[in-house]
PDB file of C-alpha atoms in Angstrom:
ATOM      1  CA  MET A 420       8.569 -14.174   9.820  1.00 96.00           C
ATOM      2  CA  PHE A 421       6.720 -11.823   7.320  1.00 97.00           C
ATOM      3  CA  ALA A 422       4.581  -8.713   7.618  1.00 97.00           C
ATOM      4  CA  VAL A 423       2.188  -7.541   5.341  1.00 97.00           C
ATOM      5  CA  ALA A 424      -0.365  -4.618   5.120  1.00 96.00           C
ATOM      6  CA  GLN A 425      -3.526  -6.782   3.977  1.00 97.00           C
ATOM      7  CA  PHE A 426      -5.150 -10.032   3.755  1.00 98.00           C
ATOM      8  CA  GLN A 427      -4.571 -10.421  -0.298  1.00 98.00           C
ATOM      9  CA  GLU A 428      -0.679  -9.954   0.047  1.00 98.00           C
ATOM     10  CA  ALA A 429      -0.331 -12.867   2.326  1.00 98.00           C
ATOM     11  CA  LEU A 430      -2.350 -14.931   0.205  1.00 98.00           C
ATOM     12  CA  GLU A 431      -0.119 -13.565  -2.671  1.00 98.00           C
ATOM     13  CA  LEU A 432       3.093 -14.823  -0.715  1.00 98.00           C
ATOM     14  CA  ARG A 433       1.471 -17.929   0.218  1.00 97.00           C
ATOM     15  CA  GLU A 434       1.065 -18.960  -3.593  1.00 96.00           C
ATOM     16  CA  SER A 435       4.087 -17.948  -4.459  1.00 97.00           C
ATOM     17  CA  GLY A 436       5.544 -20.478  -1.891  1.00 97.00           C
ATOM     18  CA  ILE A 437       6.402 -18.725   1.186  1.00 96.00           C
ATOM     19  CA  THR A 438       5.822 -21.304   4.042  1.00 96.00           C
ATOM     20  CA  GLN A 439       7.091 -18.968   6.907  1.00 97.00           C
ATOM     21  CA  PRO A 440       5.068 -17.051   8.996  1.00 97.00           C
ATOM     22  CA  ILE A 441       3.124 -13.972   8.012  1.00 98.00           C
ATOM     23  CA  LEU A 442       1.493 -11.587   9.908  1.00 98.00           C
ATOM     24  CA  ILE A 443      -1.404  -9.299   8.154  1.00 98.00           C
ATOM     25  CA  LEU A 444      -0.789  -5.565   9.766  1.00 98.00           C
ATOM     26  CA  GLY A 445      -4.095  -4.483   8.444  1.00 97.00           C
ATOM     27  CA  ARG A 446      -7.562  -5.893   9.451  1.00 97.00           C
ATOM     28  CA  VAL A 447      -8.906  -8.975   8.668  1.00 98.00           C
ATOM     29  CA  PHE A 448     -12.425  -9.363   8.206  1.00 97.00           C
ATOM     30  CA  PRO A 449     -14.726 -11.797   9.004  1.00 97.00           C
ATOM     31  CA  PRO A 450     -15.127 -13.452   5.254  1.00 97.00           C
ATOM     32  CA  GLU A 451     -11.843 -13.984   5.247  1.00 97.00           C
ATOM     33  CA  ILE A 452     -10.740 -14.833   8.888  1.00 97.00           C
ATOM     34  CA  PRO A 453     -11.053 -19.020   7.810  1.00 96.00           C
ATOM     35  CA  THR A 454      -9.048 -18.728   5.131  1.00 97.00           C
ATOM     36  CA  ALA A 455      -6.424 -16.893   7.205  1.00 97.00           C
ATOM     37  CA  ILE A 456      -6.753 -19.475   9.782  1.00 97.00           C
ATOM     38  CA  GLN A 457      -6.479 -22.187   7.644  1.00 95.00           C
ATOM     39  CA  ALA A 458      -3.297 -20.592   6.060  1.00 96.00           C
ATOM     40  CA  GLY A 459      -1.919 -19.947   9.424  1.00 96.00           C
ATOM     41  CA  PHE A 460      -1.890 -16.306   8.722  1.00 98.00           C
ATOM     42  CA  ARG A 461      -1.396 -14.154  11.996  1.00 98.00           C
ATOM     43  CA  ILE A 462      -4.472 -11.957  12.757  1.00 98.00           C
ATOM     44  CA  THR A 463      -4.064  -8.445  14.025  1.00 98.00           C
ATOM     45  CA  LEU A 464      -6.515  -7.572  16.535  1.00 98.00           C
ATOM     46  CA  PHE A 465      -7.675  -3.865  17.198  1.00 97.00           C
ATOM     47  CA  GLY A 466     -10.430  -4.410  19.702  1.00 97.00           C
ATOM     48  CA  LYS A 467     -12.644  -7.168  21.251  1.00 97.00           C
ATOM     49  CA  GLU A 468     -14.797  -7.127  17.804  1.00 97.00           C
ATOM     50  CA  ASP A 469     -12.128  -8.879  16.083  1.00 98.00           C
ATOM     51  CA  ILE A 470     -11.890 -11.406  18.921  1.00 97.00           C
ATOM     52  CA  ARG A 471     -15.547 -12.047  18.762  1.00 97.00           C
ATOM     53  CA  TRP A 472     -15.352 -12.299  14.871  1.00 97.00           C
ATOM     54  CA  ILE A 473     -12.946 -15.077  15.177  1.00 97.00           C
ATOM     55  CA  GLU A 474     -14.533 -16.935  17.782  1.00 96.00           C
ATOM     56  CA  ALA A 475     -17.570 -17.004  15.477  1.00 95.00           C
ATOM     57  CA  ALA A 476     -15.505 -18.205  12.517  1.00 94.00           C
ATOM     58  CA  VAL A 477     -13.093 -20.870  14.275  1.00 86.00           C
ATOM     59  CA  GLN A 478     -13.779 -24.420  13.944  1.00 83.00           C
ATOM     60  CA  ASP A 479     -11.269 -26.761  15.528  1.00 88.00           C
ATOM     61  CA  GLN A 480      -8.178 -24.954  14.442  1.00 93.00           C
ATOM     62  CA  PRO A 481      -7.263 -21.997  16.635  1.00 96.00           C
ATOM     63  CA  ALA A 482      -6.295 -17.752  15.269  1.00 97.00           C
ATOM     64  CA  VAL A 483      -2.594 -17.168  16.033  1.00 98.00           C
ATOM     65  CA  VAL A 484      -3.004 -13.448  16.700  1.00 98.00           C
ATOM     66  CA  HIS A 485      -0.925 -10.122  17.357  1.00 98.00           C
ATOM     67  CA  ALA A 486      -2.780  -7.420  19.504  1.00 98.00           C
ATOM     68  CA  LYS A 487      -2.017  -3.889  18.047  1.00 98.00           C
ATOM     69  CA  VAL A 488      -2.537  -1.202  21.003  1.00 98.00           C
ATOM     70  CA  GLU A 489      -2.959   2.583  20.199  1.00 97.00           C
ATOM     71  CA  THR A 490      -0.269   5.033  21.944  1.00 98.00           C
ATOM     72  CA  GLY A 491      -0.323   7.638  19.745  1.00 97.00           C
ATOM     73  CA  MET A 492      -0.272   7.166  16.105  1.00 96.00           C
ATOM     74  CA  GLY A 493      -4.116   7.594  15.893  1.00 95.00           C
ATOM     75  CA  ARG A 494      -5.024   5.425  13.132  1.00 92.00           C
ATOM     76  CA  MET A 495      -5.294   1.615  13.922  1.00 93.00           C
ATOM     77  CA  GLY A 496      -5.133  -0.390  17.335  1.00 95.00           C
ATOM     78  CA  VAL A 497      -6.891  -1.309  20.734  1.00 97.00           C
ATOM     79  CA  LEU A 498      -8.230   2.118  22.434  1.00 96.00           C
ATOM     80  CA  LEU A 499      -7.712   0.776  25.882  1.00 93.00           C
ATOM     81  CA  HIS A 500      -9.067   3.723  27.770  1.00 92.00           C
ATOM     82  CA  LYS A 501     -12.562   2.449  26.045  1.00 94.00           C
ATOM     83  CA  GLU A 502     -12.190  -1.428  25.996  1.00 94.00           C
ATOM     84  CA  LEU A 503     -10.287  -1.659  29.963  1.00 92.00           C
ATOM     85  CA  ASP A 504     -11.261  -5.699  29.452  1.00 95.00           C
ATOM     86  CA  PHE A 505      -9.438  -6.074  26.074  1.00 96.00           C
ATOM     87  CA  PHE A 506      -7.025  -8.302  27.488  1.00 96.00           C
ATOM     88  CA  ASP A 507      -9.046  -9.998  29.568  1.00 95.00           C
ATOM     89  CA  ALA A 508     -11.372 -10.879  26.824  1.00 96.00           C
ATOM     90  CA  LEU A 509      -8.348 -11.876  24.722  1.00 96.00           C
ATOM     91  CA  ALA A 510      -6.417 -14.080  27.945  1.00 94.00           C
ATOM     92  CA  GLY A 511      -9.313 -15.921  28.331  1.00 93.00           C
ATOM     93  CA  SER A 512     -10.407 -16.802  24.409  1.00 95.00           C
ATOM     94  CA  LYS A 513      -9.882 -20.292  23.466  1.00 93.00           C
ATOM     95  CA  LYS A 514     -10.247 -19.449  19.863  1.00 96.00           C
ATOM     96  CA  CYS A 515      -7.106 -17.191  19.932  1.00 97.00           C
ATOM     97  CA  VAL A 516      -3.257 -18.071  20.322  1.00 97.00           C
ATOM     98  CA  TRP A 517      -1.946 -14.836  21.642  1.00 97.00           C
ATOM     99  CA  GLU A 518       1.593 -14.578  19.810  1.00 98.00           C
ATOM    100  CA  GLY A 519       2.226 -10.899  19.858  1.00 98.00           C
ATOM    101  CA  LEU A 520       1.174  -7.749  20.881  1.00 98.00           C
ATOM    102  CA  PHE A 521       2.756  -4.483  19.340  1.00 98.00           C
ATOM    103  CA  SER A 522       2.139  -0.678  18.793  1.00 98.00           C
ATOM    104  CA  HIS A 523       3.578   1.600  15.731  1.00 98.00           C
ATOM    105  CA  PHE A 524       5.651   4.825  15.968  1.00 98.00           C
ATOM    106  CA  SER A 525       4.186   8.253  14.208  1.00 97.00           C
ATOM    107  CA  THR A 526       7.334  10.063  14.444  1.00 97.00           C
ATOM    108  CA  SER A 527      10.070   7.923  14.619  1.00 97.00           C
ATOM    109  CA  ASP A 528      11.983   9.240  11.565  1.00 96.00           C
ATOM    110  CA  GLU A 529      11.938  12.738  13.125  1.00 97.00           C
ATOM    111  CA  LYS A 530      15.203  14.340  14.002  1.00 96.00           C
ATOM    112  CA  ASP A 531      13.097  15.277  17.918  1.00 97.00           C
ATOM    113  CA  LYS A 532      12.094  11.908  19.299  1.00 97.00           C
ATOM    114  CA  THR A 533      10.529  13.729  22.304  1.00 98.00           C
ATOM    115  CA  TYR A 534       6.915  12.194  21.043  1.00 98.00           C
ATOM    116  CA  ALA A 535       8.223   9.030  19.747  1.00 98.00           C
ATOM    117  CA  ASN A 536       9.795   8.479  23.339  1.00 98.00           C
ATOM    118  CA  LEU A 537       6.301   9.331  24.645  1.00 98.00           C
ATOM    119  CA  GLN A 538       4.928   6.568  22.674  1.00 98.00           C
ATOM    120  CA  LEU A 539       7.499   4.433  24.081  1.00 98.00           C
ATOM    121  CA  THR A 540       6.776   4.905  27.364  1.00 98.00           C
ATOM    122  CA  ARG A 541       3.096   4.413  26.902  1.00 98.00           C
ATOM    123  CA  PHE A 542       3.886   0.962  25.490  1.00 98.00           C
ATOM    124  CA  HIS A 543       5.587   0.038  28.563  1.00 97.00           C
ATOM    125  CA  GLU A 544       3.144   0.798  30.552  1.00 97.00           C
ATOM    126  CA  VAL A 545       1.099  -1.358  28.520  1.00 97.00           C
ATOM    127  CA  LEU A 546       3.662  -4.207  28.877  1.00 97.00           C
ATOM    128  CA  ALA A 547       3.411  -3.311  32.815  1.00 95.00           C
ATOM    129  CA  GLY A 548      -0.243  -4.438  32.684  1.00 94.00           C
ATOM    130  CA  VAL A 549      -0.280  -7.236  30.749  1.00 94.00           C
ATOM    131  CA  ARG A 550       2.085  -9.059  33.201  1.00 91.00           C
ATOM    132  CA  LYS A 551      -0.453  -9.757  35.434  1.00 89.00           C
ATOM    133  CA  PHE A 552      -1.929 -12.499  32.795  1.00 90.00           C
ATOM    134  CA  ASP A 553      -0.921 -15.951  32.933  1.00 87.00           C
ATOM    135  CA  ARG A 554      -0.722 -15.908  29.158  1.00 86.00           C
ATOM    136  CA  GLN A 555       2.150 -13.567  27.853  1.00 88.00           C
ATOM    137  CA  PRO A 556       2.556 -12.917  24.542  1.00 95.00           C
ATOM    138  CA  PRO A 557       6.270 -14.416  23.256  1.00 96.00           C
ATOM    139  CA  LEU A 558       6.791 -11.639  20.300  1.00 98.00           C
ATOM    140  CA  ILE A 559       6.589  -7.900  21.766  1.00 98.00           C
ATOM    141  CA  HIS A 560       7.793  -5.804  18.560  1.00 98.00           C
ATOM    142  CA  MET A 561       7.452  -2.044  17.814  1.00 98.00           C
ATOM    143  CA  ALA A 562      10.260  -0.373  16.147  1.00 98.00           C
ATOM    144  CA  ALA A 563       9.620   0.557  11.944  1.00 97.00           C
ATOM    145  CA  SER A 564      12.641   1.843  10.059  1.00 97.00           C
ATOM    146  CA  GLY A 565      13.085   5.205  12.178  1.00 97.00           C
ATOM    147  CA  ALA A 566      12.875   3.161  15.150  1.00 98.00           C
ATOM    148  CA  ILE A 567      15.596   0.426  13.802  1.00 97.00           C
ATOM    149  CA  LEU A 568      17.690   3.394  13.429  1.00 97.00           C
ATOM    150  CA  ASP A 569      17.500   5.617  16.313  1.00 97.00           C
ATOM    151  CA  LEU A 570      15.516   3.812  19.028  1.00 97.00           C
ATOM    152  CA  PRO A 571      17.444   0.563  20.029  1.00 97.00           C
ATOM    153  CA  LYS A 572      15.286   0.538  23.352  1.00 97.00           C
ATOM    154  CA  SER A 573      12.224  -0.272  21.127  1.00 98.00           C
ATOM    155  CA  TYR A 574      13.176  -3.625  19.204  1.00 98.00           C
ATOM    156  CA  PHE A 575      12.120  -5.801  22.291  1.00 98.00           C
ATOM    157  CA  ASP A 576      11.647  -9.031  20.577  1.00 98.00           C
ATOM    158  CA  ALA A 577      11.427  -8.089  16.512  1.00 97.00           C
ATOM    159  CA  VAL A 578      11.449  -5.244  14.263  1.00 98.00           C
ATOM    160  CA  ARG A 579       9.440  -4.328  11.329  1.00 98.00           C
ATOM    161  CA  PRO A 580      11.465  -2.693   8.638  1.00 96.00           C
ATOM    162  CA  GLY A 581       9.562  -1.077   5.863  1.00 95.00           C
ATOM    163  CA  ILE A 582      11.439   1.518   3.494  1.00 95.00           C
ATOM    164  CA  LEU A 583      14.653   0.825   4.584  1.00 95.00           C
ATOM    165  CA  MET A 584      14.386  -3.084   3.138  1.00 94.00           C
ATOM    166  CA  TYR A 585      13.859  -1.141  -0.202  1.00 93.00           C
ATOM    167  CA  GLY A 586      17.451   0.597   0.184  1.00 95.00           C
ATOM    168  CA  HIS A 587      16.067   3.704   1.594  1.00 93.00           C
ATOM    169  CA  TYR A 588      16.610   5.886   4.668  1.00 95.00           C
ATOM    170  CA  PRO A 589      12.824   6.848   5.676  1.00 95.00           C
ATOM    171  CA  SER A 590      13.725  10.595   5.846  1.00 95.00           C
ATOM    172  CA  LEU A 591      16.766  12.789   5.891  1.00 94.00           C
ATOM    173  CA  GLU A 592      16.363  13.330   9.603  1.00 96.00           C
ATOM    174  CA  THR A 593      17.177  10.015  10.689  1.00 96.00           C
ATOM    175  CA  SER A 594      20.937   8.552  11.467  1.00 95.00           C
ATOM    176  CA  GLN A 595      23.046   6.703   9.147  1.00 93.00           C
ATOM    177  CA  SER A 596      23.898   3.899  11.343  1.00 88.00           C
ATOM    178  CA  ILE A 597      23.866   1.304   8.883  1.00 91.00           C
ATOM    179  CA  THR A 598      24.317   1.593   4.749  1.00 92.00           C
ATOM    180  CA  PRO A 599      21.408   0.298   3.208  1.00 93.00           C
ATOM    181  CA  LYS A 600      21.772  -0.945  -0.526  1.00 93.00           C
ATOM    182  CA  GLN A 601      19.088  -0.363  -3.339  1.00 90.00           C
ATOM    183  CA  VAL A 602      17.298  -3.536  -4.248  1.00 92.00           C
ATOM    184  CA  MET A 603      15.037  -2.400  -6.870  1.00 87.00           C
ATOM    185  CA  THR A 604      15.141  -0.926 -10.547  1.00 87.00           C
ATOM    186  CA  LEU A 605      12.901   0.683 -12.900  1.00 88.00           C
ATOM    187  CA  LYS A 606      13.236  -0.028 -15.770  1.00 91.00           C
ATOM    188  CA  THR A 607      12.179   0.733 -20.097  1.00 92.00           C
ATOM    189  CA  PHE A 608      13.293   1.680 -23.277  1.00 92.00           C
ATOM    190  CA  VAL A 609      14.018   4.349 -25.630  1.00 93.00           C
ATOM    191  CA  ALA A 610      10.881   5.038 -27.788  1.00 92.00           C
ATOM    192  CA  HIS A 611      11.977   7.536 -30.105  1.00 92.00           C
ATOM    193  CA  LEU A 612      14.657   9.534 -30.523  1.00 92.00           C
ATOM    194  CA  ARG A 613      14.522  13.555 -32.133  1.00 92.00           C
ATOM    195  CA  GLU A 614      16.477  16.236 -32.482  1.00 93.00           C
ATOM    196  CA  MET A 615      15.081  19.687 -31.354  1.00 93.00           C
ATOM    197  CA  PRO A 616      16.302  23.566 -31.884  1.00 95.00           C
ATOM    198  CA  ALA A 617      17.375  25.710 -29.170  1.00 94.00           C
ATOM    199  CA  GLY A 618      14.256  27.621 -27.448  1.00 94.00           C
ATOM    200  CA  HIS A 619      11.552  24.789 -28.280  1.00 94.00           C
ATOM    201  CA  PRO A 620       9.698  23.714 -25.262  1.00 93.00           C
ATOM    202  CA  ILE A 621       9.201  20.277 -24.153  1.00 90.00           C
ATOM    203  CA  SER A 622       6.124  18.631 -22.974  1.00 86.00           C
ATOM    204  CA  TYR A 623       3.479  19.517 -20.598  1.00 82.00           C
ATOM    205  CA  GLY A 624       3.650  23.513 -19.272  1.00 84.00           C
ATOM    206  CA  ARG A 625       6.814  24.328 -21.084  1.00 88.00           C
ATOM    207  CA  HIS A 626       8.897  23.776 -17.812  1.00 86.00           C
ATOM    208  CA  TRP A 627      11.689  23.184 -20.000  1.00 89.00           C
ATOM    209  CA  THR A 628      13.066  24.775 -22.831  1.00 92.00           C
ATOM    210  CA  THR A 629      16.171  23.432 -24.899  1.00 92.00           C
ATOM    211  CA  PRO A 630      18.897  25.922 -24.723  1.00 92.00           C
ATOM    212  CA  GLY A 631      20.706  24.969 -27.835  1.00 93.00           C
ATOM    213  CA  ALA A 632      20.197  21.952 -30.414  1.00 94.00           C
ATOM    214  CA  THR A 633      19.286  19.219 -28.411  1.00 92.00           C
ATOM    215  CA  LYS A 634      18.993  15.441 -28.992  1.00 92.00           C
ATOM    216  CA  ILE A 635      15.651  14.493 -26.867  1.00 92.00           C
ATOM    217  CA  ALA A 636      14.643  11.027 -26.037  1.00 92.00           C
ATOM    218  CA  VAL A 637      11.063   9.682 -25.483  1.00 91.00           C
ATOM    219  CA  LEU A 638      10.632   7.267 -22.537  1.00 90.00           C
ATOM    220  CA  PRO A 639       7.325   5.164 -22.661  1.00 89.00           C
ATOM    221  CA  ILE A 640       6.611   4.973 -18.898  1.00 87.00           C
ATOM    222  CA  GLY A 641       4.918   7.789 -16.512  1.00 83.00           C
ATOM    223  CA  TYR A 642       3.051   8.573 -14.011  1.00 81.00           C
ATOM    224  CA  ALA A 643       0.286   5.859 -15.116  1.00 83.00           C
ATOM    225  CA  ASP A 644       3.366   3.345 -14.086  1.00 84.00           C
ATOM    226  CA  GLY A 645       3.560   5.196 -10.627  1.00 79.00           C
ATOM    227  CA  VAL A 646       6.390   7.452 -11.537  1.00 82.00           C
ATOM    228  CA  HIS A 647       5.357  10.855 -10.212  1.00 81.00           C
ATOM    229  CA  ARG A 648       5.332  14.277 -12.021  1.00 80.00           C
ATOM    230  CA  ARG A 649       7.533  15.929  -9.376  1.00 83.00           C
ATOM    231  CA  PHE A 650      10.436  14.239 -10.878  1.00 84.00           C
ATOM    232  CA  THR A 651       9.969  16.577 -13.835  1.00 83.00           C
ATOM    233  CA  ASN A 652      13.490  18.172 -13.850  1.00 87.00           C
ATOM    234  CA  THR A 653      14.761  16.952 -10.622  1.00 87.00           C
ATOM    235  CA  ALA A 654      15.627  13.258 -11.746  1.00 88.00           C
ATOM    236  CA  GLU A 655      18.567  11.557 -14.033  1.00 90.00           C
ATOM    237  CA  VAL A 656      17.949   8.066 -16.409  1.00 91.00           C
ATOM    238  CA  LEU A 657      20.125   5.667 -17.015  1.00 92.00           C
ATOM    239  CA  ILE A 658      20.993   4.912 -20.657  1.00 92.00           C
ATOM    240  CA  ARG A 659      23.618   2.385 -21.287  1.00 92.00           C
ATOM    241  CA  GLY A 660      25.503   3.432 -18.314  1.00 91.00           C
ATOM    242  CA  LYS A 661      25.309   6.769 -18.890  1.00 93.00           C
ATOM    243  CA  ARG A 662      23.564   9.614 -16.699  1.00 93.00           C
ATOM    244  CA  TYR A 663      21.090  12.147 -18.463  1.00 92.00           C
ATOM    245  CA  PRO A 664      18.741  14.723 -16.653  1.00 91.00           C
ATOM    246  CA  LEU A 665      14.990  14.320 -17.243  1.00 89.00           C
ATOM    247  CA  VAL A 666      13.120  16.803 -18.651  1.00 89.00           C
ATOM    248  CA  GLY A 667       9.468  18.028 -19.512  1.00 77.00           C
ATOM    249  CA  GLY A 668       7.277  15.511 -18.052  1.00 64.00           C
ATOM    250  CA  SER A 669       5.001  12.141 -18.478  1.00 54.00           C
ATOM    251  CA  PRO A 670       6.286  10.232 -20.635  1.00 51.00           C
ATOM    252  CA  TRP A 671       9.767  10.588 -19.480  1.00 55.00           C
ATOM    253  CA  ILE A 672      11.810  12.496 -21.286  1.00 57.00           C
ATOM    254  CA  THR A 673      15.192  12.980 -21.445  1.00 58.00           C
ATOM    255  CA  SER A 674      18.003  15.219 -22.943  1.00 59.00           C
ATOM    256  CA  TRP A 675      20.694  13.427 -24.756  1.00 57.00           C
TER     257      TRP A 675
END
């Protein structure tokens, strides 16, 4: 199945022809719930309020839901110490089909797994408490990219690869137990090619100066396109299969 952050992303997948189940990891608000249910999206619950929203919106077709519990990320998820009866409300709801239960790691991509293991222990405690209910979610999941690489005990029934799907390790501290393959390429063209004399500063801030007579290629792409300016003087570009250093700033400028 697919997982996305926002309701709008799920709509885009459906409209593009994706028919498989789609879990929306972010919150689905009342105006979006009827469409989400009709489209068969999996709705994440962060508390009893979400259950009330669904019960107010549901007509004939129930909502398929996943409950997210807080174990240490501190971002979103059911705070069980504040809503002790959350699972009672969920198990008793006739408008919610309880398909999944999950949490999210904060530090699984760090070398020190102490806190990640603490979160995993807390999640197991939640699972133990859920076993008393007749209704059990068939999908338990917690592992994102860092945990997929280093915490096999967190695999459960499903995993949620994020940055790993793009072909990158989540950090330099994870193991390299698999070999990811980059799946994206950013392309532009050479807008201008010019020869600059020695000692000439290039672009904003004069952070790079030509060491000698240098050909400079100007590429019409930059931070407005999502390319961070920290790549100045640190990145490379490929032109006809040959690497050239990125110098100057935005727009991209490379020495030839």
